[in-house]
PDB file of C-alpha atoms in Angstrom:
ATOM      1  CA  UNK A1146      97.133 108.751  87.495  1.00  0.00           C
ATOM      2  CA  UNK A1147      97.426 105.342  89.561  1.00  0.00           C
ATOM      3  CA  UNK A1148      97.379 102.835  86.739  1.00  0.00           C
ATOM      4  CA  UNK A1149      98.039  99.751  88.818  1.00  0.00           C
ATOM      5  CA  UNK A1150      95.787  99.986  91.826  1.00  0.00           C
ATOM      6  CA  UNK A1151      95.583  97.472  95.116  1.00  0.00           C
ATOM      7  CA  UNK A1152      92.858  98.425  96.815  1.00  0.00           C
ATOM      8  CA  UNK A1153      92.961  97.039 100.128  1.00  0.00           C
ATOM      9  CA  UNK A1154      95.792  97.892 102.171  1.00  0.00           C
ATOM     10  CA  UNK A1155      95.851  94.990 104.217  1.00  0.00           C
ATOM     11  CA  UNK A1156      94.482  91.726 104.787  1.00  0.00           C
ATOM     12  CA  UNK A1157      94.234  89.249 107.607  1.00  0.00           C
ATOM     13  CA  UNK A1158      93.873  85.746 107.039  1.00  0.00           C
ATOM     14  CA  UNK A1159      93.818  82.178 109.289  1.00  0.00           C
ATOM     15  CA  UNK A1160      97.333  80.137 108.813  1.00  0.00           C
ATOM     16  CA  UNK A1161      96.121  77.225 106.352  1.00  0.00           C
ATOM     17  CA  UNK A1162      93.620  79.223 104.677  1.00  0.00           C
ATOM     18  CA  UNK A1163      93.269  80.914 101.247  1.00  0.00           C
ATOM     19  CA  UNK A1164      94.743  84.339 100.719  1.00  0.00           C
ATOM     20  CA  UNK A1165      93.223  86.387  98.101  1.00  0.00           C
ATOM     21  CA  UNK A1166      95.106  89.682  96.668  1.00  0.00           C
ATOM     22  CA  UNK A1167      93.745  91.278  94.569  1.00  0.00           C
ATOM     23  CA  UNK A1168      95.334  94.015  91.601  1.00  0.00           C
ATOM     24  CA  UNK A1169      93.467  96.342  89.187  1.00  0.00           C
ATOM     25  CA  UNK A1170      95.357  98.067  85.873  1.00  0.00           C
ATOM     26  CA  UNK A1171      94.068 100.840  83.201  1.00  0.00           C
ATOM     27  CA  UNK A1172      96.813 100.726  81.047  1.00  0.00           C
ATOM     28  CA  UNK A1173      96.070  98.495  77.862  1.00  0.00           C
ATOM     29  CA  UNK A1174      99.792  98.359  77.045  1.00  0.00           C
ATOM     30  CA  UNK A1175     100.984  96.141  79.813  1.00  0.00           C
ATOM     31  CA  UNK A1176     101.874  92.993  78.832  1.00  0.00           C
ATOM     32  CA  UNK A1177     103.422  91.007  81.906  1.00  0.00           C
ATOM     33  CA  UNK A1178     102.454  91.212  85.444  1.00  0.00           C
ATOM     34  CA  UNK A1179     104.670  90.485  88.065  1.00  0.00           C
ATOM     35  CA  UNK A1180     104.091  89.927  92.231  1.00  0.00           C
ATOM     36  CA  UNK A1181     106.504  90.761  94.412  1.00  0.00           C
ATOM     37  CA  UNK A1182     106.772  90.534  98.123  1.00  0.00           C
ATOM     38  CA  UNK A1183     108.795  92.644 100.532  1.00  0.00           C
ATOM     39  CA  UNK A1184     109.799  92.738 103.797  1.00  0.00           C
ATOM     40  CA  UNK A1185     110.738  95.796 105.664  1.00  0.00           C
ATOM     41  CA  UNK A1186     114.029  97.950 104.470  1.00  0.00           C
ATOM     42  CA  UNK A1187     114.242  95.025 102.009  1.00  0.00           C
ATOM     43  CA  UNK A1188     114.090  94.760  98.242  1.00  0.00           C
ATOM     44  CA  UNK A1189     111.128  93.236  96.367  1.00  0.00           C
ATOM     45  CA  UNK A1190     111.244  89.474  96.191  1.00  0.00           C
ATOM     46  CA  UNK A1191     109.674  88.271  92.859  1.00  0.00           C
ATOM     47  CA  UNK A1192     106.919  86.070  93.624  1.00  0.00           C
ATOM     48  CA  UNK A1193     105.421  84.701  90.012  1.00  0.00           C
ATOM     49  CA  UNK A1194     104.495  86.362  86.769  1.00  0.00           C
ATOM     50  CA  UNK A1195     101.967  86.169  84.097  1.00  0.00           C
ATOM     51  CA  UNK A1196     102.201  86.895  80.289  1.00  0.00           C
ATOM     52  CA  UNK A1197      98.862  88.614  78.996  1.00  0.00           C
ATOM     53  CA  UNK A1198      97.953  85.444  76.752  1.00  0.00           C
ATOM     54  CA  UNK A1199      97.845  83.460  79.386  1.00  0.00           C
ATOM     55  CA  UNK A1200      94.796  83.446  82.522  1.00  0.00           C
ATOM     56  CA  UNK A1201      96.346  81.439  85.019  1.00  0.00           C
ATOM     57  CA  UNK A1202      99.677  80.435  86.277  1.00  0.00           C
ATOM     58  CA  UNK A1203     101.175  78.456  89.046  1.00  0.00           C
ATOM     59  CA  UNK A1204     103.564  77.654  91.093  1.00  0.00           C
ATOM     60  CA  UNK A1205     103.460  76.033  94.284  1.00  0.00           C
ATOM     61  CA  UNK A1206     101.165  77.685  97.039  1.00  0.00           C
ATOM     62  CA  UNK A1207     100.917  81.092  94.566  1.00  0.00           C
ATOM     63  CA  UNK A1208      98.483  81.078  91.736  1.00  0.00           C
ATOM     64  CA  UNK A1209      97.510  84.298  89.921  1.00  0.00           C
ATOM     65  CA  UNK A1210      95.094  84.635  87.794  1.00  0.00           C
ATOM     66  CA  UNK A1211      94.419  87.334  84.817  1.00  0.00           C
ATOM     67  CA  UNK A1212      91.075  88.676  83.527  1.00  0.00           C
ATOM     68  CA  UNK A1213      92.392  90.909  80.799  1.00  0.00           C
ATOM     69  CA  UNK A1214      88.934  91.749  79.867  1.00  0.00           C
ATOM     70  CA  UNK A1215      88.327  93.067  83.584  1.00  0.00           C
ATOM     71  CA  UNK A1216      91.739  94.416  83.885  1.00  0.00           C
ATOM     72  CA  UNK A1217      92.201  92.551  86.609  1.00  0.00           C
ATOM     73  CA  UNK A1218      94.786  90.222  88.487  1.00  0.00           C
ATOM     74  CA  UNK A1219      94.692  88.412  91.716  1.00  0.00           C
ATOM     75  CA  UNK A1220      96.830  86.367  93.638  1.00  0.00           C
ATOM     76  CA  UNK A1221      96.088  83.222  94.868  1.00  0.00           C
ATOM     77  CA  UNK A1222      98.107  81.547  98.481  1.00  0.00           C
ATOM     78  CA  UNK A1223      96.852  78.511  99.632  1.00  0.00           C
ATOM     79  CA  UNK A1224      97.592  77.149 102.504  1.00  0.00           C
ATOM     80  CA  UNK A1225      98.897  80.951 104.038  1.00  0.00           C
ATOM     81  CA  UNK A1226     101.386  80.541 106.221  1.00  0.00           C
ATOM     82  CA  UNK A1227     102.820  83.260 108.994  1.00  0.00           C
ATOM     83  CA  UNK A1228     105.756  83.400 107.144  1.00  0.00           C
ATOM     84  CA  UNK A1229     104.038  84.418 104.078  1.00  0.00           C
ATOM     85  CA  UNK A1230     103.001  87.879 106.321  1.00  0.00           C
ATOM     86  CA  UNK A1231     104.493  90.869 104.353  1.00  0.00           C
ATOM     87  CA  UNK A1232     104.086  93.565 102.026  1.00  0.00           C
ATOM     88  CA  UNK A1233     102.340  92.325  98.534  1.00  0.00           C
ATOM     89  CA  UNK A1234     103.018  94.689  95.139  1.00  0.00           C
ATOM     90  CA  UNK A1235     101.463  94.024  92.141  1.00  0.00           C
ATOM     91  CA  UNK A1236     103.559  95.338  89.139  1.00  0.00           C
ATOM     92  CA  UNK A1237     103.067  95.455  85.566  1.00  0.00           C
ATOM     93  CA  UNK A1238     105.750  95.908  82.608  1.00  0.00           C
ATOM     94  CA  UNK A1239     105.164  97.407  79.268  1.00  0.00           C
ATOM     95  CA  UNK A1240     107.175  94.888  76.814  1.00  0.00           C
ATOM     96  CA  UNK A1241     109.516  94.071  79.397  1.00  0.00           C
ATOM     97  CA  UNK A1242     111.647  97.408  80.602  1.00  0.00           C
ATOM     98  CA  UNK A1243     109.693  99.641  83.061  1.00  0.00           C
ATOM     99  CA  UNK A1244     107.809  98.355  85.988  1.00  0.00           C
ATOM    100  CA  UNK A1245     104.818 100.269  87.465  1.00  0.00           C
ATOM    101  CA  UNK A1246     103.727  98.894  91.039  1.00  0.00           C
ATOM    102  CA  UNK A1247     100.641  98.747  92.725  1.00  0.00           C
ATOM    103  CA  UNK A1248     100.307 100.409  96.342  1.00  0.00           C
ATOM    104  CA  UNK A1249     100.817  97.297  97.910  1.00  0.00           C
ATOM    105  CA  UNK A1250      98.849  95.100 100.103  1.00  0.00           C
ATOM    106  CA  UNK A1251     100.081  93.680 103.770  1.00  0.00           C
ATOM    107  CA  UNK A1252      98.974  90.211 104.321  1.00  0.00           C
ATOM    108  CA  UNK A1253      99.354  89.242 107.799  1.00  0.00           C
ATOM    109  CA  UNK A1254      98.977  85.441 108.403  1.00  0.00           C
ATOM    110  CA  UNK A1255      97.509  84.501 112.054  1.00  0.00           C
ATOM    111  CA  UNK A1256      98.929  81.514 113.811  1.00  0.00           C
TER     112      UNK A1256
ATOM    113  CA  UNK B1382     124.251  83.877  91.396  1.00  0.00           C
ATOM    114  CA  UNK B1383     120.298  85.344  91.495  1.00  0.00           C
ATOM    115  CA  UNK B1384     121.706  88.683  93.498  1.00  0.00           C
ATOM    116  CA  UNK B1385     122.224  92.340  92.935  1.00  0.00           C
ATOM    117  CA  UNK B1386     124.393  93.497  95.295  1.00  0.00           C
ATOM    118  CA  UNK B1387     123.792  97.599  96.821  1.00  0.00           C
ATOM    119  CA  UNK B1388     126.517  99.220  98.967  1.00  0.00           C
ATOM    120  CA  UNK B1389     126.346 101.138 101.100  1.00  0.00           C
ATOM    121  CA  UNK B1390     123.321  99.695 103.010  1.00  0.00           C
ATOM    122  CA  UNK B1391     122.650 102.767 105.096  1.00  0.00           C
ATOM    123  CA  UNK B1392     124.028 106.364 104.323  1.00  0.00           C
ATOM    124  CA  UNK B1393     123.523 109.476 106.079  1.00  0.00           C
ATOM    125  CA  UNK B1394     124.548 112.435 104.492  1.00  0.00           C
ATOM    126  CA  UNK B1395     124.448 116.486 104.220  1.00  0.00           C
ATOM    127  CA  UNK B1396     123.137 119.021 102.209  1.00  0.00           C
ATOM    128  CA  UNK B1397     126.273 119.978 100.837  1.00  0.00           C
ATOM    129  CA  UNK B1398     127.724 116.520 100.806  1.00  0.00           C
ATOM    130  CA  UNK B1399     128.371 114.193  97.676  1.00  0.00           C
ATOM    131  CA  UNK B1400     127.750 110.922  97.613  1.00  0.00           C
ATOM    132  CA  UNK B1401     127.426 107.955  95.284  1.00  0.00           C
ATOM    133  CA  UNK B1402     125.621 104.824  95.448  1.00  0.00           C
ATOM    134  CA  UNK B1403     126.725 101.106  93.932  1.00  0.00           C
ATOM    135  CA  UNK B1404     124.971  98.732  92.577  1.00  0.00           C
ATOM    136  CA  UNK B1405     126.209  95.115  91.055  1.00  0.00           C
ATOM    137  CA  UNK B1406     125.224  92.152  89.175  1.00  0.00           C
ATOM    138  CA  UNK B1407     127.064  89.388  87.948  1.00  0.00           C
ATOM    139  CA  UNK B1408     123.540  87.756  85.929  1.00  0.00           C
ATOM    140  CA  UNK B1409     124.741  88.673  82.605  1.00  0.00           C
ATOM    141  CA  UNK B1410     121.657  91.399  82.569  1.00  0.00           C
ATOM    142  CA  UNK B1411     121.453  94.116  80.384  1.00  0.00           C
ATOM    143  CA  UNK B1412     119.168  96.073  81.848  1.00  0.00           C
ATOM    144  CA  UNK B1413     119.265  98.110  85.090  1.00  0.00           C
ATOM    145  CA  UNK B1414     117.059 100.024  86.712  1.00  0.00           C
ATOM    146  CA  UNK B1415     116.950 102.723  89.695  1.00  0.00           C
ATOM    147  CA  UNK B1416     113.752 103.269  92.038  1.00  0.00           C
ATOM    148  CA  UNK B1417     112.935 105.364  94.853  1.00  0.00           C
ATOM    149  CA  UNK B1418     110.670 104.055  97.495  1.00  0.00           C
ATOM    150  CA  UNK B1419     109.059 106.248 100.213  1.00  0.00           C
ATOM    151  CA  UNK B1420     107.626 104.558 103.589  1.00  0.00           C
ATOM    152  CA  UNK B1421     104.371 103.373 102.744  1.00  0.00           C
ATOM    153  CA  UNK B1422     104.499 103.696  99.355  1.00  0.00           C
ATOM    154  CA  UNK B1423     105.101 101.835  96.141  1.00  0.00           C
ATOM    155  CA  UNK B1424     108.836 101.683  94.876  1.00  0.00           C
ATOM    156  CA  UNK B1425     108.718 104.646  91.865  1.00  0.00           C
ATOM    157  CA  UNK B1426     111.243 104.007  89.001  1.00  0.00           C
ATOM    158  CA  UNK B1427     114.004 106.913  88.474  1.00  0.00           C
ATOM    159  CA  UNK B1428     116.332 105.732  85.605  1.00  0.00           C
ATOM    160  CA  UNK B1429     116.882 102.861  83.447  1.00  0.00           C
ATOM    161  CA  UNK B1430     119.886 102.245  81.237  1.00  0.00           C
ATOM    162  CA  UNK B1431     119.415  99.530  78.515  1.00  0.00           C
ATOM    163  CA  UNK B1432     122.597  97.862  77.320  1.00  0.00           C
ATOM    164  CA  UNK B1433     124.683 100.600  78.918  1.00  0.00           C
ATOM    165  CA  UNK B1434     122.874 103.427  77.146  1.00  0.00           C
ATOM    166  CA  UNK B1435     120.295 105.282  79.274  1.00  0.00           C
ATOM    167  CA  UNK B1436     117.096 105.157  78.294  1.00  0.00           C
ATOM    168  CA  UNK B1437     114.479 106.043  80.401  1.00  0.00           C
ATOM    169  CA  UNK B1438     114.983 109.730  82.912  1.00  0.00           C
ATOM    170  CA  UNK B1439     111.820 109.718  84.840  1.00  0.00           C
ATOM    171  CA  UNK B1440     112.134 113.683  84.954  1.00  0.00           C
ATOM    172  CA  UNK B1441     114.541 113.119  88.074  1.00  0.00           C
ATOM    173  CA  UNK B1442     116.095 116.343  89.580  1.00  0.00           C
ATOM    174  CA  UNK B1443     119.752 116.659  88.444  1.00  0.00           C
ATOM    175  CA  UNK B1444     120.936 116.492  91.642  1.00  0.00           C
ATOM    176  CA  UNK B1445     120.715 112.839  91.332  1.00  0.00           C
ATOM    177  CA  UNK B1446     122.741 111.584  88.292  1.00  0.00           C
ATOM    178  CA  UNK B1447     123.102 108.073  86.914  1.00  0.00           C
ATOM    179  CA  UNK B1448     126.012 106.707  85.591  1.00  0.00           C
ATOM    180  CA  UNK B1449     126.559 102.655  84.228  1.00  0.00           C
ATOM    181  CA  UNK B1450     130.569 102.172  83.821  1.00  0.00           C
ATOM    182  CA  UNK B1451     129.776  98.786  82.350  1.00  0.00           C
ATOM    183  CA  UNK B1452     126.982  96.016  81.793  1.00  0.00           C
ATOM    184  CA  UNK B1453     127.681  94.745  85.506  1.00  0.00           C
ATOM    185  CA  UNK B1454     127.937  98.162  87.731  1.00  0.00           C
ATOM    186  CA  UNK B1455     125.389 100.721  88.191  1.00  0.00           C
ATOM    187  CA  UNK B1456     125.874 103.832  89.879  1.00  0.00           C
ATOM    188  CA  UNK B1457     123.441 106.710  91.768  1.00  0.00           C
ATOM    189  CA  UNK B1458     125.885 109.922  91.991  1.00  0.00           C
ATOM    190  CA  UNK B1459     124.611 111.932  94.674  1.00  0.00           C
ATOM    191  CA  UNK B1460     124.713 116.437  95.500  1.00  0.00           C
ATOM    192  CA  UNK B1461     123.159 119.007  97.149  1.00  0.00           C
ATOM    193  CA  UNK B1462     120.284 116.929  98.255  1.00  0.00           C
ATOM    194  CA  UNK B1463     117.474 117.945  99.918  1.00  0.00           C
ATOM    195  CA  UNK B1464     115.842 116.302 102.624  1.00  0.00           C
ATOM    196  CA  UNK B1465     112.440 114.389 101.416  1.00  0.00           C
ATOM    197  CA  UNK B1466     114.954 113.039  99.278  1.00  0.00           C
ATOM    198  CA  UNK B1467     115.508 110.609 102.097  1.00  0.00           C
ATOM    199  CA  UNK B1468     114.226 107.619 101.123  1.00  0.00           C
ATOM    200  CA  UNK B1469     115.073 103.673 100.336  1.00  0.00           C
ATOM    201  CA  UNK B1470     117.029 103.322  96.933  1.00  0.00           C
ATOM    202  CA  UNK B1471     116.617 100.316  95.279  1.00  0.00           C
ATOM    203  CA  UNK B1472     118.511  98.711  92.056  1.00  0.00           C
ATOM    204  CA  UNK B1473     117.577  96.159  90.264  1.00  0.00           C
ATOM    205  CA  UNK B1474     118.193  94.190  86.815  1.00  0.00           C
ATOM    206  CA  UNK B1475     116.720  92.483  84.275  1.00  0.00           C
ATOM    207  CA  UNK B1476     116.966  90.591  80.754  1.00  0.00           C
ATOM    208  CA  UNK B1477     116.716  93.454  78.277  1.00  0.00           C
ATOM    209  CA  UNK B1478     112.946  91.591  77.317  1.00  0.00           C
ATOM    210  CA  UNK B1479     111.202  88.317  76.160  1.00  0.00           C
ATOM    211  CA  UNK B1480     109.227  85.683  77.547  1.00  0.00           C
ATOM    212  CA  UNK B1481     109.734  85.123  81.556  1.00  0.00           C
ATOM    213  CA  UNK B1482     111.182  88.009  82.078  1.00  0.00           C
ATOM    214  CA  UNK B1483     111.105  89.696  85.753  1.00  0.00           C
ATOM    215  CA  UNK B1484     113.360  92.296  87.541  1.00  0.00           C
ATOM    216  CA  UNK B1485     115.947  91.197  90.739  1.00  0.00           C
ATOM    217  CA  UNK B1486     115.924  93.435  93.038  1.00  0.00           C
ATOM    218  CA  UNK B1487     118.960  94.550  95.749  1.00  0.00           C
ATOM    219  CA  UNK B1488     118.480  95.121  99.118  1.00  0.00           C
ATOM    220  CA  UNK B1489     118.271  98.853  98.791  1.00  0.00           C
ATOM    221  CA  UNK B1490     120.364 101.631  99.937  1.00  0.00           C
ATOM    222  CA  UNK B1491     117.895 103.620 103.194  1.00  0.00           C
ATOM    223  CA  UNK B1492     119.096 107.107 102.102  1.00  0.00           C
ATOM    224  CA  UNK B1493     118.677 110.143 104.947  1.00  0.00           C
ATOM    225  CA  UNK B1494     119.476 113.292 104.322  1.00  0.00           C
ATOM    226  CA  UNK B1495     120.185 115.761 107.323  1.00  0.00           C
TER     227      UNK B1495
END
Protein backbone atom coordinates (compact mmCIF):
# COMPACT_ATOMS: atom_id res chain seq x y z
CA UNK A 1 0.00 0.00 0.00
CA UNK A 2 1.63 3.35 -1.44
CA UNK A 3 0.80 5.76 1.34
CA UNK A 4 2.71 8.73 0.00
CA UNK A 5 1.90 8.96 -3.67
CA UNK A 6 3.46 11.55 -6.51
CA UNK A 7 1.57 11.13 -9.25
CA UNK A 8 3.24 12.55 -12.09
CA UNK A 9 6.50 11.26 -12.89
CA UNK A 10 7.84 14.15 -14.45
CA UNK A 11 7.33 17.62 -15.22
CA UNK A 12 8.65 20.17 -17.66
CA UNK A 13 8.61 23.66 -16.96
CA UNK A 14 10.03 27.24 -18.70
CA UNK A 15 13.30 28.62 -16.65
CA UNK A 16 11.63 31.64 -14.63
CA UNK A 17 8.39 30.07 -14.30
CA UNK A 18 6.40 28.39 -11.48
CA UNK A 19 6.99 24.75 -10.73
CA UNK A 20 4.24 22.94 -9.15
CA UNK A 21 4.84 19.34 -7.39
CA UNK A 22 2.51 17.95 -6.18
CA UNK A 23 2.30 14.91 -3.09
CA UNK A 24 -0.73 12.89 -1.86
CA UNK A 25 -0.66 10.79 1.75
CA UNK A 26 -3.34 8.22 3.41
CA UNK A 27 -1.75 7.81 6.49
CA UNK A 28 -3.40 10.06 9.29
CA UNK A 29 -0.38 9.52 11.55
CA UNK A 30 2.17 11.56 9.72
CA UNK A 31 3.04 14.48 11.27
CA UNK A 32 6.00 16.23 9.28
CA UNK A 33 6.56 16.28 5.65
CA UNK A 34 9.74 16.67 4.23
CA UNK A 35 11.03 17.42 0.25
CA UNK A 36 13.98 16.23 -0.83
CA UNK A 37 15.79 16.49 -4.08
CA UNK A 38 18.28 14.11 -5.65
CA UNK A 39 20.52 13.92 -8.23
CA UNK A 40 21.68 10.79 -9.83
CA UNK A 41 23.82 8.06 -7.62
CA UNK A 42 23.43 10.85 -5.02
CA UNK A 43 21.77 11.05 -1.63
CA UNK A 44 18.57 13.02 -0.97
CA UNK A 45 19.16 16.70 -0.42
CA UNK A 46 16.55 18.09 2.09
CA UNK A 47 14.73 20.75 0.49
CA UNK A 48 12.09 22.28 3.30
CA UNK A 49 9.67 20.73 5.72
CA UNK A 50 6.32 21.30 7.15
CA UNK A 51 4.85 20.46 10.64
CA UNK A 52 1.06 19.32 10.31
CA UNK A 53 -0.21 22.55 12.28
CA UNK A 54 1.08 24.58 10.02
CA UNK A 55 -0.36 25.20 5.94
CA UNK A 56 2.37 26.96 4.48
CA UNK A 57 6.03 27.40 4.77
CA UNK A 58 8.82 29.15 3.04
CA UNK A 59 11.93 29.56 2.22
CA UNK A 60 13.40 31.25 -0.58
CA UNK A 61 12.23 30.09 -4.16
CA UNK A 62 10.47 26.72 -2.33
CA UNK A 63 7.12 27.10 -0.74
CA UNK A 64 5.01 24.06 0.22
CA UNK A 65 1.91 24.10 1.15
CA UNK A 66 -0.33 21.49 3.34
CA UNK A 67 -4.07 20.73 3.03
CA UNK A 68 -4.35 18.24 5.84
CA UNK A 69 -7.97 17.99 5.21
CA UNK A 70 -7.17 16.89 1.46
CA UNK A 71 -4.19 14.97 2.44
CA UNK A 72 -2.36 16.79 0.32
CA UNK A 73 1.08 18.67 -0.12
CA UNK A 74 2.61 20.54 -2.93
CA UNK A 75 5.63 22.23 -3.63
CA UNK A 76 5.94 25.48 -4.75
CA UNK A 77 9.50 26.86 -7.07
CA UNK A 78 9.31 30.09 -8.34
CA UNK A 79 11.37 31.37 -10.53
CA UNK A 80 12.60 27.43 -11.75
CA UNK A 81 15.80 27.45 -12.70
CA UNK A 82 17.83 24.59 -14.89
CA UNK A 83 19.68 23.90 -12.04
CA UNK A 84 16.72 23.12 -10.03
CA UNK A 85 16.19 19.95 -12.82
CA UNK A 86 16.27 16.70 -10.70
CA UNK A 87 14.54 14.06 -9.00
CA UNK A 88 11.71 15.51 -6.41
CA UNK A 89 10.56 12.99 -3.27
CA UNK A 90 8.02 13.84 -1.11
CA UNK A 91 8.46 12.11 2.35
CA UNK A 92 6.52 12.00 5.39
CA UNK A 93 7.64 11.02 9.12
CA UNK A 94 5.51 9.57 11.79
CA UNK A 95 6.68 11.64 15.07
CA UNK A 96 9.97 12.09 13.74
CA UNK A 97 11.88 8.46 13.19
CA UNK A 98 10.81 6.67 9.96
CA UNK A 99 10.52 8.33 6.65
CA UNK A 100 8.16 7.00 3.92
CA UNK A 101 8.87 8.63 0.36
CA UNK A 102 6.82 9.35 -2.41
CA UNK A 103 7.76 7.86 -5.99
CA UNK A 104 9.34 10.87 -6.92
CA UNK A 105 8.81 13.43 -9.51
CA UNK A 106 11.65 14.69 -12.22
CA UNK A 107 11.40 18.31 -12.84
CA UNK A 108 13.33 19.28 -15.76
CA UNK A 109 13.81 23.10 -16.11
CA UNK A 110 14.14 24.37 -19.94
CA UNK A 111 16.59 27.10 -20.69
CA UNK B 1 29.70 19.82 9.72
CA UNK B 2 25.97 19.07 7.90
CA UNK B 3 27.56 15.59 6.33
CA UNK B 4 27.24 11.88 6.71
CA UNK B 5 29.99 10.42 5.33
CA UNK B 6 29.47 6.52 3.32
CA UNK B 7 32.56 4.50 2.32
CA UNK B 8 33.00 2.69 0.13
CA UNK B 9 31.29 4.69 -2.70
CA UNK B 10 31.09 1.83 -5.15
CA UNK B 11 31.47 -1.97 -4.23
CA UNK B 12 31.28 -4.91 -6.32
CA UNK B 13 31.10 -8.04 -4.74
CA UNK B 14 30.29 -12.01 -4.91
CA UNK B 15 27.90 -14.32 -3.84
CA UNK B 16 30.00 -15.85 -1.42
CA UNK B 17 31.81 -12.70 -0.48
CA UNK B 18 31.45 -10.59 2.85
CA UNK B 19 31.35 -7.26 2.96
CA UNK B 20 30.54 -4.34 5.22
CA UNK B 21 29.46 -0.94 4.64
CA UNK B 22 30.38 2.49 6.81
CA UNK B 23 28.60 5.10 7.55
CA UNK B 24 29.63 8.41 9.78
CA UNK B 25 28.41 11.46 11.37
CA UNK B 26 29.97 13.83 13.48
CA UNK B 27 26.21 16.01 14.05
CA UNK B 28 25.78 14.82 17.47
CA UNK B 29 22.58 12.67 16.01
CA UNK B 30 21.09 9.98 17.66
CA UNK B 31 19.35 8.49 15.22
CA UNK B 32 20.47 6.54 12.12
CA UNK B 33 18.88 5.08 9.58
CA UNK B 34 19.61 2.51 6.57
CA UNK B 35 17.62 2.59 3.09
CA UNK B 36 17.74 0.74 0.00
CA UNK B 37 17.00 2.48 -3.19
CA UNK B 38 16.35 0.67 -6.52
CA UNK B 39 16.71 2.66 -10.02
CA UNK B 40 13.62 4.38 -10.45
CA UNK B 41 12.28 3.96 -7.35
CA UNK B 42 11.77 5.61 -4.00
CA UNK B 43 14.62 5.08 -1.33
CA UNK B 44 12.83 2.11 1.09
CA UNK B 45 14.00 2.23 4.77
CA UNK B 46 15.83 -1.12 6.10
CA UNK B 47 16.91 -0.43 9.76
CA UNK B 48 16.94 2.25 12.21
CA UNK B 49 18.82 2.28 15.49
CA UNK B 50 17.67 4.97 18.03
CA UNK B 51 20.29 6.03 20.56
CA UNK B 52 22.41 3.00 19.69
CA UNK B 53 19.63 0.50 20.31
CA UNK B 54 17.91 -0.83 17.16
CA UNK B 55 14.66 -0.17 16.77
CA UNK B 56 13.04 -0.54 13.72
CA UNK B 57 13.98 -4.19 11.29
CA UNK B 58 11.94 -3.59 8.26
CA UNK B 59 11.68 -7.54 7.91
CA UNK B 60 15.21 -7.33 6.10
CA UNK B 61 16.75 -10.74 5.06
CA UNK B 62 19.52 -11.72 7.54
CA UNK B 63 21.93 -11.69 5.12
CA UNK B 64 22.15 -8.06 5.65
CA UNK B 65 22.90 -7.25 9.36
CA UNK B 66 23.18 -3.89 11.08
CA UNK B 67 25.45 -3.09 13.59
CA UNK B 68 25.98 0.77 15.43
CA UNK B 69 29.49 0.54 17.46
CA UNK B 70 28.67 3.97 18.80
CA UNK B 71 26.35 7.18 18.43
CA UNK B 72 28.71 8.39 15.46
CA UNK B 73 29.34 5.03 13.22
CA UNK B 74 26.86 2.97 11.53
CA UNK B 75 27.53 -0.14 9.90
CA UNK B 76 25.70 -2.50 6.93
CA UNK B 77 27.50 -6.08 7.41
CA UNK B 78 27.17 -7.78 4.27
CA UNK B 79 26.92 -12.21 3.14
CA UNK B 80 25.83 -14.43 0.77
CA UNK B 81 24.01 -11.86 -1.20
CA UNK B 82 22.03 -12.33 -3.94
CA UNK B 83 21.93 -10.36 -6.91
CA UNK B 84 18.66 -7.91 -7.01
CA UNK B 85 20.23 -7.07 -3.92
CA UNK B 86 22.26 -4.71 -6.04
CA UNK B 87 21.16 -1.57 -5.39
CA UNK B 88 22.19 2.15 -3.97
CA UNK B 89 22.59 2.08 -0.05
CA UNK B 90 21.98 5.07 1.57
CA UNK B 91 22.59 6.24 5.42
CA UNK B 92 21.39 8.88 6.91
CA UNK B 93 20.81 10.63 10.48
CA UNK B 94 18.69 12.51 12.36
CA UNK B 95 17.74 14.25 15.84
CA UNK B 96 16.06 11.42 17.72
CA UNK B 97 12.56 13.89 17.25
CA UNK B 98 11.01 17.39 17.90
CA UNK B 99 10.20 20.36 16.09
CA UNK B 100 12.40 20.91 12.70
CA UNK B 101 13.48 17.83 12.54
CA UNK B 102 14.68 16.27 9.00
CA UNK B 103 17.06 13.36 8.05
CA UNK B 104 20.87 14.06 6.28
CA UNK B 105 21.46 11.91 3.97
CA UNK B 106 25.14 10.35 2.63
CA UNK B 107 26.02 9.95 -0.68
CA UNK B 108 25.14 6.30 -0.82
CA UNK B 109 27.08 3.23 -1.27
CA UNK B 110 25.91 1.78 -5.42
CA UNK B 111 26.01 -1.89 -4.27
CA UNK B 112 26.36 -4.74 -7.31
CA UNK B 113 26.34 -7.99 -6.71
CA UNK B 114 27.85 -10.48 -9.38
Amino acid sequence: DQQVKQNSPSLSVQEGRISILNCDYTNSMFDYFLWYKKYPAEGPTFLISISSIKDKNEDGRFTVFLNKSAKHLSLHIVPSQPGDSAVYFCAASDRGSRLTFGEGTQLTVNP
Amino acid sequence: DTEVTQTPKHLVMGMTNKKSLKCEQHMGHRAMYWYKQKAKKPPELMFVYSYEKLSINESVPSRFSPECPNSSLLNLHLHALQPEDSALYLCASSRAGGDGWRAFFGQGTRLTVV
